[in-house]
JSON list of C-alpha atoms in Angstrom, two decimals:
[
{"chain": "A", "resi": 1, "resn": "MET", "atom": "CA", "xyz": [97.83, 66.92, 173.77]},
{"chain": "A", "resi": 2, "resn": "LYS", "atom": "CA", "xyz": [101.06, 66.89, 172.55]},
{"chain": "A", "resi": 3, "resn": "ASN", "atom": "CA", "xyz": [100.72, 67.96, 169.20]},
{"chain": "A", "resi": 4, "resn": "LYS", "atom": "CA", "xyz": [102.63, 64.89, 166.85]},
{"chain": "A", "resi": 5, "resn": "PHE", "atom": "CA", "xyz": [103.55, 64.60, 163.37]},
{"chain": "A", "resi": 6, "resn": "VAL", "atom": "CA", "xyz": [103.38, 61.61, 161.29]},
{"chain": "A", "resi": 7, "resn": "PRO", "atom": "CA", "xyz": [106.25, 60.78, 160.55]},
{"chain": "A", "resi": 8, "resn": "GLY", "atom": "CA", "xyz": [108.90, 62.64, 158.44]},
{"chain": "A", "resi": 9, "resn": "LEU", "atom": "CA", "xyz": [106.67, 64.83, 157.96]},
{"chain": "A", "resi": 10, "resn": "ARG", "atom": "CA", "xyz": [107.58, 67.85, 159.75]},
{"chain": "A", "resi": 11, "resn": "PRO", "atom": "CA", "xyz": [110.79, 67.63, 157.96]},
{"chain": "A", "resi": 12, "resn": "ALA", "atom": "CA", "xyz": [108.66, 67.84, 155.04]},
{"chain": "A", "resi": 13, "resn": "VAL", "atom": "CA", "xyz": [106.95, 71.32, 156.00]},
{"chain": "A", "resi": 14, "resn": "LEU", "atom": "CA", "xyz": [109.78, 73.00, 156.38]},
{"chain": "A", "resi": 15, "resn": "ALA", "atom": "CA", "xyz": [111.01, 71.78, 153.23]},
{"chain": "A", "resi": 16, "resn": "VAL", "atom": "CA", "xyz": [108.30, 73.82, 152.17]},
{"chain": "A", "resi": 17, "resn": "ARG", "atom": "CA", "xyz": [108.48, 76.76, 154.67]},
{"chain": "A", "resi": 18, "resn": "ARG", "atom": "CA", "xyz": [111.84, 77.37, 153.02]},
{"chain": "A", "resi": 19, "resn": "PHE", "atom": "CA", "xyz": [111.21, 77.12, 149.35]},
{"chain": "A", "resi": 20, "resn": "LEU", "atom": "CA", "xyz": [108.14, 79.37, 149.49]},
{"chain": "A", "resi": 21, "resn": "GLY", "atom": "CA", "xyz": [110.59, 82.07, 151.73]},
{"chain": "A", "resi": 22, "resn": "THR", "atom": "CA", "xyz": [112.43, 81.29, 148.96]},
{"chain": "A", "resi": 23, "resn": "ALA", "atom": "CA", "xyz": [110.73, 81.51, 146.23]},
{"chain": "A", "resi": 24, "resn": "SER", "atom": "CA", "xyz": [109.19, 84.52, 147.81]},
{"chain": "A", "resi": 25, "resn": "VAL", "atom": "CA", "xyz": [111.94, 86.54, 148.08]},
{"chain": "A", "resi": 26, "resn": "PHE", "atom": "CA", "xyz": [112.99, 85.80, 144.50]},
{"chain": "A", "resi": 27, "resn": "LEU", "atom": "CA", "xyz": [109.25, 86.43, 143.42]},
{"chain": "A", "resi": 28, "resn": "TYR", "atom": "CA", "xyz": [109.80, 90.62, 145.03]},
{"chain": "A", "resi": 29, "resn": "SER", "atom": "CA", "xyz": [112.98, 90.91, 143.82]},
{"chain": "A", "resi": 30, "resn": "PHE", "atom": "CA", "xyz": [112.25, 90.05, 140.41]},
{"chain": "A", "resi": 31, "resn": "LEU", "atom": "CA", "xyz": [109.09, 92.59, 140.37]},
{"chain": "A", "resi": 32, "resn": "LEU", "atom": "CA", "xyz": [111.13, 95.20, 141.81]},
{"chain": "A", "resi": 33, "resn": "MET", "atom": "CA", "xyz": [114.28, 94.27, 139.80]},
{"chain": "A", "resi": 34, "resn": "GLY", "atom": "CA", "xyz": [111.67, 94.55, 136.75]},
{"chain": "A", "resi": 35, "resn": "THR", "atom": "CA", "xyz": [110.30, 98.00, 137.61]},
{"chain": "A", "resi": 36, "resn": "TRP", "atom": "CA", "xyz": [113.72, 99.41, 138.15]},
{"chain": "A", "resi": 37, "resn": "THR", "atom": "CA", "xyz": [114.42, 98.34, 134.70]},
{"chain": "A", "resi": 38, "resn": "VAL", "atom": "CA", "xyz": [111.34, 100.00, 133.31]},
{"chain": "A", "resi": 39, "resn": "ALA", "atom": "CA", "xyz": [111.96, 103.01, 136.45]},
{"chain": "A", "resi": 40, "resn": "GLN", "atom": "CA", "xyz": [115.13, 103.42, 134.55]},
{"chain": "A", "resi": 41, "resn": "ALA", "atom": "CA", "xyz": [114.77, 102.59, 130.26]},
{"chain": "A", "resi": 42, "resn": "GLN", "atom": "CA", "xyz": [111.47, 105.30, 131.03]},
{"chain": "A", "resi": 43, "resn": "SER", "atom": "CA", "xyz": [113.90, 107.54, 133.36]},
{"chain": "A", "resi": 44, "resn": "ALA", "atom": "CA", "xyz": [117.13, 107.67, 131.91]},
{"chain": "A", "resi": 45, "resn": "GLY", "atom": "CA", "xyz": [118.29, 109.77, 129.00]},
{"chain": "A", "resi": 46, "resn": "VAL", "atom": "CA", "xyz": [121.38, 109.35, 128.88]},
{"chain": "A", "resi": 47, "resn": "ILE", "atom": "CA", "xyz": [124.11, 105.76, 128.53]},
{"chain": "A", "resi": 48, "resn": "VAL", "atom": "CA", "xyz": [127.36, 107.75, 129.32]},
{"chain": "A", "resi": 49, "resn": "VAL", "atom": "CA", "xyz": [129.49, 104.42, 127.70]},
{"chain": "A", "resi": 50, "resn": "GLY", "atom": "CA", "xyz": [132.68, 104.01, 130.30]},
{"chain": "A", "resi": 51, "resn": "ASN", "atom": "CA", "xyz": [135.31, 101.80, 129.57]},
{"chain": "A", "resi": 52, "resn": "ASP", "atom": "CA", "xyz": [134.16, 99.15, 126.84]},
{"chain": "A", "resi": 53, "resn": "ARG", "atom": "CA", "xyz": [136.32, 96.89, 125.36]},
{"chain": "A", "resi": 54, "resn": "GLY", "atom": "CA", "xyz": [133.33, 95.35, 122.78]},
{"chain": "A", "resi": 55, "resn": "GLY", "atom": "CA", "xyz": [131.33, 91.43, 122.92]},
{"chain": "A", "resi": 56, "resn": "PHE", "atom": "CA", "xyz": [129.46, 89.69, 120.33]},
{"chain": "A", "resi": 57, "resn": "ILE", "atom": "CA", "xyz": [127.69, 92.07, 117.51]},
{"chain": "A", "resi": 58, "resn": "ARG", "atom": "CA", "xyz": [124.54, 90.46, 117.73]},
{"chain": "A", "resi": 59, "resn": "ALA", "atom": "CA", "xyz": [124.04, 91.72, 121.36]},
{"chain": "A", "resi": 60, "resn": "ARG", "atom": "CA", "xyz": [125.56, 94.32, 120.86]},
{"chain": "A", "resi": 61, "resn": "LEU", "atom": "CA", "xyz": [123.30, 95.01, 117.67]},
{"chain": "A", "resi": 62, "resn": "ASN", "atom": "CA", "xyz": [120.12, 94.06, 119.81]},
{"chain": "A", "resi": 63, "resn": "GLU", "atom": "CA", "xyz": [121.58, 96.66, 122.84]},
{"chain": "A", "resi": 64, "resn": "LEU", "atom": "CA", "xyz": [121.96, 100.32, 118.96]},
{"chain": "A", "resi": 65, "resn": "HIS", "atom": "CA", "xyz": [118.02, 98.94, 118.72]},
{"chain": "A", "resi": 66, "resn": "GLU", "atom": "CA", "xyz": [117.08, 99.09, 121.71]},
{"chain": "A", "resi": 67, "resn": "ILE", "atom": "CA", "xyz": [118.79, 102.55, 122.13]},
{"chain": "A", "resi": 68, "resn": "ARG", "atom": "CA", "xyz": [117.61, 103.88, 119.14]},
{"chain": "A", "resi": 69, "resn": "GLU", "atom": "CA", "xyz": [113.80, 102.88, 120.33]},
{"chain": "A", "resi": 70, "resn": "ARG", "atom": "CA", "xyz": [114.02, 104.77, 123.80]},
{"chain": "A", "resi": 71, "resn": "GLY", "atom": "CA", "xyz": [115.24, 107.46, 121.31]},
{"chain": "A", "resi": 72, "resn": "GLN", "atom": "CA", "xyz": [119.55, 107.34, 124.37]},
{"chain": "A", "resi": 73, "resn": "ARG", "atom": "CA", "xyz": [121.65, 109.98, 124.28]},
{"chain": "A", "resi": 74, "resn": "VAL", "atom": "CA", "xyz": [125.09, 108.47, 124.23]},
{"chain": "A", "resi": 75, "resn": "GLU", "atom": "CA", "xyz": [128.21, 109.28, 125.74]},
{"chain": "A", "resi": 76, "resn": "ILE", "atom": "CA", "xyz": [131.41, 107.98, 124.42]},
{"chain": "A", "resi": 77, "resn": "ARG", "atom": "CA", "xyz": [133.44, 109.47, 128.48]},
{"chain": "A", "resi": 78, "resn": "GLY", "atom": "CA", "xyz": [136.12, 106.25, 128.87]},
{"chain": "A", "resi": 79, "resn": "LYS", "atom": "CA", "xyz": [139.45, 105.48, 128.71]},
{"chain": "A", "resi": 80, "resn": "VAL", "atom": "CA", "xyz": [138.79, 103.27, 125.72]},
{"chain": "A", "resi": 81, "resn": "CYS", "atom": "CA", "xyz": [135.84, 101.76, 123.23]},
{"chain": "A", "resi": 82, "resn": "PHE", "atom": "CA", "xyz": [137.46, 98.69, 121.44]},
{"chain": "A", "resi": 83, "resn": "SER", "atom": "CA", "xyz": [135.52, 96.34, 119.17]},
{"chain": "A", "resi": 84, "resn": "THR", "atom": "CA", "xyz": [131.15, 96.69, 119.01]},
{"chain": "A", "resi": 85, "resn": "CYS", "atom": "CA", "xyz": [131.59, 99.35, 121.45]},
{"chain": "A", "resi": 86, "resn": "THR", "atom": "CA", "xyz": [132.67, 101.91, 118.58]},
{"chain": "A", "resi": 87, "resn": "MET", "atom": "CA", "xyz": [129.40, 101.09, 116.88]},
{"chain": "A", "resi": 88, "resn": "TYR", "atom": "CA", "xyz": [127.13, 103.39, 119.34]},
{"chain": "A", "resi": 89, "resn": "LEU", "atom": "CA", "xyz": [129.64, 106.25, 116.86]},
{"chain": "A", "resi": 90, "resn": "GLY", "atom": "CA", "xyz": [127.21, 105.14, 114.38]},
{"chain": "A", "resi": 91, "resn": "LEU", "atom": "CA", "xyz": [123.73, 106.63, 116.68]},
{"chain": "A", "resi": 92, "resn": "ASP", "atom": "CA", "xyz": [121.70, 110.30, 115.49]},
{"chain": "A", "resi": 93, "resn": "ASP", "atom": "CA", "xyz": [122.67, 110.84, 118.99]},
{"chain": "A", "resi": 94, "resn": "VAL", "atom": "CA", "xyz": [125.48, 109.73, 120.02]},
{"chain": "A", "resi": 95, "resn": "CYS", "atom": "CA", "xyz": [129.10, 112.32, 120.89]},
{"chain": "A", "resi": 96, "resn": "VAL", "atom": "CA", "xyz": [132.69, 111.37, 122.72]},
{"chain": "A", "resi": 97, "resn": "SER", "atom": "CA", "xyz": [135.50, 112.26, 124.96]},
{"chain": "A", "resi": 98, "resn": "PRO", "atom": "CA", "xyz": [138.68, 114.05, 122.34]},
{"chain": "A", "resi": 99, "resn": "ASP", "atom": "CA", "xyz": [141.07, 111.46, 125.13]},
{"chain": "A", "resi": 100, "resn": "THR", "atom": "CA", "xyz": [138.52, 107.97, 124.63]},
{"chain": "A", "resi": 101, "resn": "THR", "atom": "CA", "xyz": [141.02, 105.32, 122.99]},
{"chain": "A", "resi": 102, "resn": "PHE", "atom": "CA", "xyz": [138.89, 103.61, 119.99]},
{"chain": "A", "resi": 103, "resn": "GLY", "atom": "CA", "xyz": [140.07, 100.07, 118.79]},
{"chain": "A", "resi": 104, "resn": "PHE", "atom": "CA", "xyz": [138.80, 99.06, 115.55]},
{"chain": "A", "resi": 105, "resn": "HIS", "atom": "CA", "xyz": [139.54, 95.24, 114.01]},
{"chain": "A", "resi": 106, "resn": "GLY", "atom": "CA", "xyz": [137.65, 93.34, 110.88]},
{"chain": "A", "resi": 107, "resn": "PRO", "atom": "CA", "xyz": [135.20, 91.18, 112.45]},
{"chain": "A", "resi": 108, "resn": "ALA", "atom": "CA", "xyz": [136.03, 87.69, 113.21]},
{"chain": "A", "resi": 109, "resn": "MET", "atom": "CA", "xyz": [134.21, 84.23, 114.59]},
{"chain": "A", "resi": 110, "resn": "ALA", "atom": "CA", "xyz": [136.19, 82.56, 118.09]},
{"chain": "A", "resi": 111, "resn": "ILE", "atom": "CA", "xyz": [135.01, 78.77, 116.87]},
{"chain": "A", "resi": 112, "resn": "GLY", "atom": "CA", "xyz": [137.06, 79.86, 113.59]},
{"chain": "A", "resi": 113, "resn": "ARG", "atom": "CA", "xyz": [137.74, 81.60, 110.42]},
{"chain": "A", "resi": 114, "resn": "LEU", "atom": "CA", "xyz": [135.08, 83.04, 108.25]},
{"chain": "A", "resi": 115, "resn": "THR", "atom": "CA", "xyz": [134.17, 82.74, 104.62]},
{"chain": "A", "resi": 116, "resn": "PRO", "atom": "CA", "xyz": [135.23, 85.76, 102.06]},
{"chain": "A", "resi": 117, "resn": "ALA", "atom": "CA", "xyz": [131.72, 86.02, 102.21]},
{"chain": "A", "resi": 118, "resn": "GLN", "atom": "CA", "xyz": [130.91, 86.07, 106.07]},
{"chain": "A", "resi": 119, "resn": "PHE", "atom": "CA", "xyz": [134.16, 88.66, 106.53]},
{"chain": "A", "resi": 120, "resn": "ASP", "atom": "CA", "xyz": [132.18, 91.03, 103.65]},
{"chain": "A", "resi": 121, "resn": "TYR", "atom": "CA", "xyz": [129.43, 90.58, 104.68]},
{"chain": "A", "resi": 122, "resn": "THR", "atom": "CA", "xyz": [129.76, 91.34, 108.45]},
{"chain": "A", "resi": 123, "resn": "SER", "atom": "CA", "xyz": [132.09, 94.17, 108.01]},
{"chain": "A", "resi": 124, "resn": "ARG", "atom": "CA", "xyz": [129.60, 95.80, 106.23]},
{"chain": "A", "resi": 125, "resn": "VAL", "atom": "CA", "xyz": [127.15, 95.78, 109.26]},
{"chain": "A", "resi": 126, "resn": "ILE", "atom": "CA", "xyz": [129.48, 96.47, 111.19]},
{"chain": "A", "resi": 127, "resn": "ALA", "atom": "CA", "xyz": [130.06, 99.79, 108.84]},
{"chain": "A", "resi": 128, "resn": "SER", "atom": "CA", "xyz": [126.60, 100.74, 108.38]},
{"chain": "A", "resi": 129, "resn": "HIS", "atom": "CA", "xyz": [127.21, 101.17, 111.97]},
{"chain": "A", "resi": 130, "resn": "TYR", "atom": "CA", "xyz": [129.44, 104.09, 111.29]},
{"chain": "A", "resi": 131, "resn": "PRO", "atom": "CA", "xyz": [129.03, 107.56, 110.20]},
{"chain": "A", "resi": 132, "resn": "PRO", "atom": "CA", "xyz": [130.21, 107.72, 106.35]},
{"chain": "A", "resi": 133, "resn": "PRO", "atom": "CA", "xyz": [133.92, 109.01, 106.90]},
{"chain": "A", "resi": 134, "resn": "VAL", "atom": "CA", "xyz": [134.90, 106.38, 109.31]},
{"chain": "A", "resi": 135, "resn": "ALA", "atom": "CA", "xyz": [132.37, 103.81, 107.57]},
{"chain": "A", "resi": 136, "resn": "ALA", "atom": "CA", "xyz": [134.24, 104.14, 103.93]},
{"chain": "A", "resi": 137, "resn": "TRP", "atom": "CA", "xyz": [138.21, 103.78, 106.37]},
{"chain": "A", "resi": 138, "resn": "TYR", "atom": "CA", "xyz": [136.17, 100.98, 107.85]},
{"chain": "A", "resi": 139, "resn": "LEU", "atom": "CA", "xyz": [135.90, 99.74, 104.95]},
{"chain": "A", "resi": 140, "resn": "GLU", "atom": "CA", "xyz": [139.40, 100.10, 103.13]},
{"chain": "A", "resi": 141, "resn": "ASP", "atom": "CA", "xyz": [141.84, 99.62, 106.10]},
{"chain": "A", "resi": 142, "resn": "GLY", "atom": "CA", "xyz": [139.95, 98.88, 109.33]},
{"chain": "A", "resi": 143, "resn": "ARG", "atom": "CA", "xyz": [138.02, 95.67, 108.41]},
{"chain": "A", "resi": 144, "resn": "ASN", "atom": "CA", "xyz": [141.63, 94.63, 107.47]},
{"chain": "A", "resi": 145, "resn": "ARG", "atom": "CA", "xyz": [142.75, 94.17, 110.68]},
{"chain": "A", "resi": 146, "resn": "ILE", "atom": "CA", "xyz": [142.11, 91.01, 112.07]},
{"chain": "A", "resi": 147, "resn": "SER", "atom": "CA", "xyz": [145.17, 90.85, 115.50]},
{"chain": "A", "resi": 148, "resn": "GLY", "atom": "CA", "xyz": [144.99, 93.73, 117.66]},
{"chain": "A", "resi": 149, "resn": "LEU", "atom": "CA", "xyz": [143.55, 96.94, 116.84]},
{"chain": "A", "resi": 150, "resn": "TYR", "atom": "CA", "xyz": [143.55, 100.56, 114.60]},
{"chain": "A", "resi": 151, "resn": "ARG", "atom": "CA", "xyz": [143.81, 102.40, 118.04]},
{"chain": "A", "resi": 152, "resn": "MET", "atom": "CA", "xyz": [142.06, 106.10, 117.06]},
{"chain": "A", "resi": 153, "resn": "LYS", "atom": "CA", "xyz": [141.85, 109.01, 119.48]},
{"chain": "A", "resi": 154, "resn": "GLY", "atom": "CA", "xyz": [138.36, 110.61, 120.17]},
{"chain": "A", "resi": 155, "resn": "GLU", "atom": "CA", "xyz": [140.09, 113.90, 118.60]},
{"chain": "A", "resi": 156, "resn": "ASN", "atom": "CA", "xyz": [141.20, 111.78, 115.63]},
{"chain": "A", "resi": 157, "resn": "LEU", "atom": "CA", "xyz": [136.15, 111.16, 115.47]},
{"chain": "A", "resi": 158, "resn": "ILE", "atom": "CA", "xyz": [135.87, 114.54, 116.21]},
{"chain": "A", "resi": 159, "resn": "ARG", "atom": "CA", "xyz": [137.73, 115.71, 113.10]},
{"chain": "A", "resi": 160, "resn": "LEU", "atom": "CA", "xyz": [135.57, 113.30, 110.79]},
{"chain": "A", "resi": 161, "resn": "GLY", "atom": "CA", "xyz": [132.38, 115.20, 112.34]},
{"chain": "A", "resi": 162, "resn": "VAL", "atom": "CA", "xyz": [131.37, 112.76, 115.17]},
{"chain": "A", "resi": 163, "resn": "ALA", "atom": "CA", "xyz": [131.10, 115.20, 118.05]},
{"chain": "A", "resi": 164, "resn": "GLN", "atom": "CA", "xyz": [132.04, 116.22, 121.02]},
{"chain": "A", "resi": 165, "resn": "CYS", "atom": "CA", "xyz": [130.90, 115.69, 124.74]},
{"chain": "A", "resi": 166, "resn": "ASP", "atom": "CA", "xyz": [131.11, 118.93, 125.85]},
{"chain": "A", "resi": 167, "resn": "VAL", "atom": "CA", "xyz": [133.24, 118.55, 128.92]},
{"chain": "A", "resi": 168, "resn": "MET", "atom": "CA", "xyz": [131.42, 120.66, 131.60]},
{"chain": "A", "resi": 169, "resn": "ASN", "atom": "CA", "xyz": [128.23, 118.99, 131.63]},
{"chain": "A", "resi": 170, "resn": "ASN", "atom": "CA", "xyz": [128.09, 115.95, 130.51]},
{"chain": "A", "resi": 171, "resn": "SER", "atom": "CA", "xyz": [126.18, 117.10, 127.29]},
{"chain": "A", "resi": 172, "resn": "ARG", "atom": "CA", "xyz": [126.83, 117.78, 123.73]}
]
């Protein structure tokens, strides 16, 4: 006896199979990725920052909070660390390469100008994530550059008290 399908049932069955197959791949990937992320977070004691041109303040604040919660060390070793990347400098366990170029600028919005109160508040939030000598300089001068960057080498930050990363074994 031949198998006879209800018209339209075969395409529907195939569609369900494809959906379940794809869904199981995504589910497996999601679970694997979640496991990988947890494993990474547990074993990752050191974050090495390569070239980082910055980003949004809120996203960086969230990242800094997570780094503090996990007690991770941050080593800034890339050629550049611009904008919100410089906020790593205020972490408890951070070091910098003397050759890295750091770029500082005042707060700005992509969609328009900040009011003076917003500018002052956001400047102080940023400065609170710097070591005291860098924060003082930033509030006095650094935040006043909105277009372009104040550039500073890691060697200058080291002179201001930021730890230098060890060249030999990627630690202090």
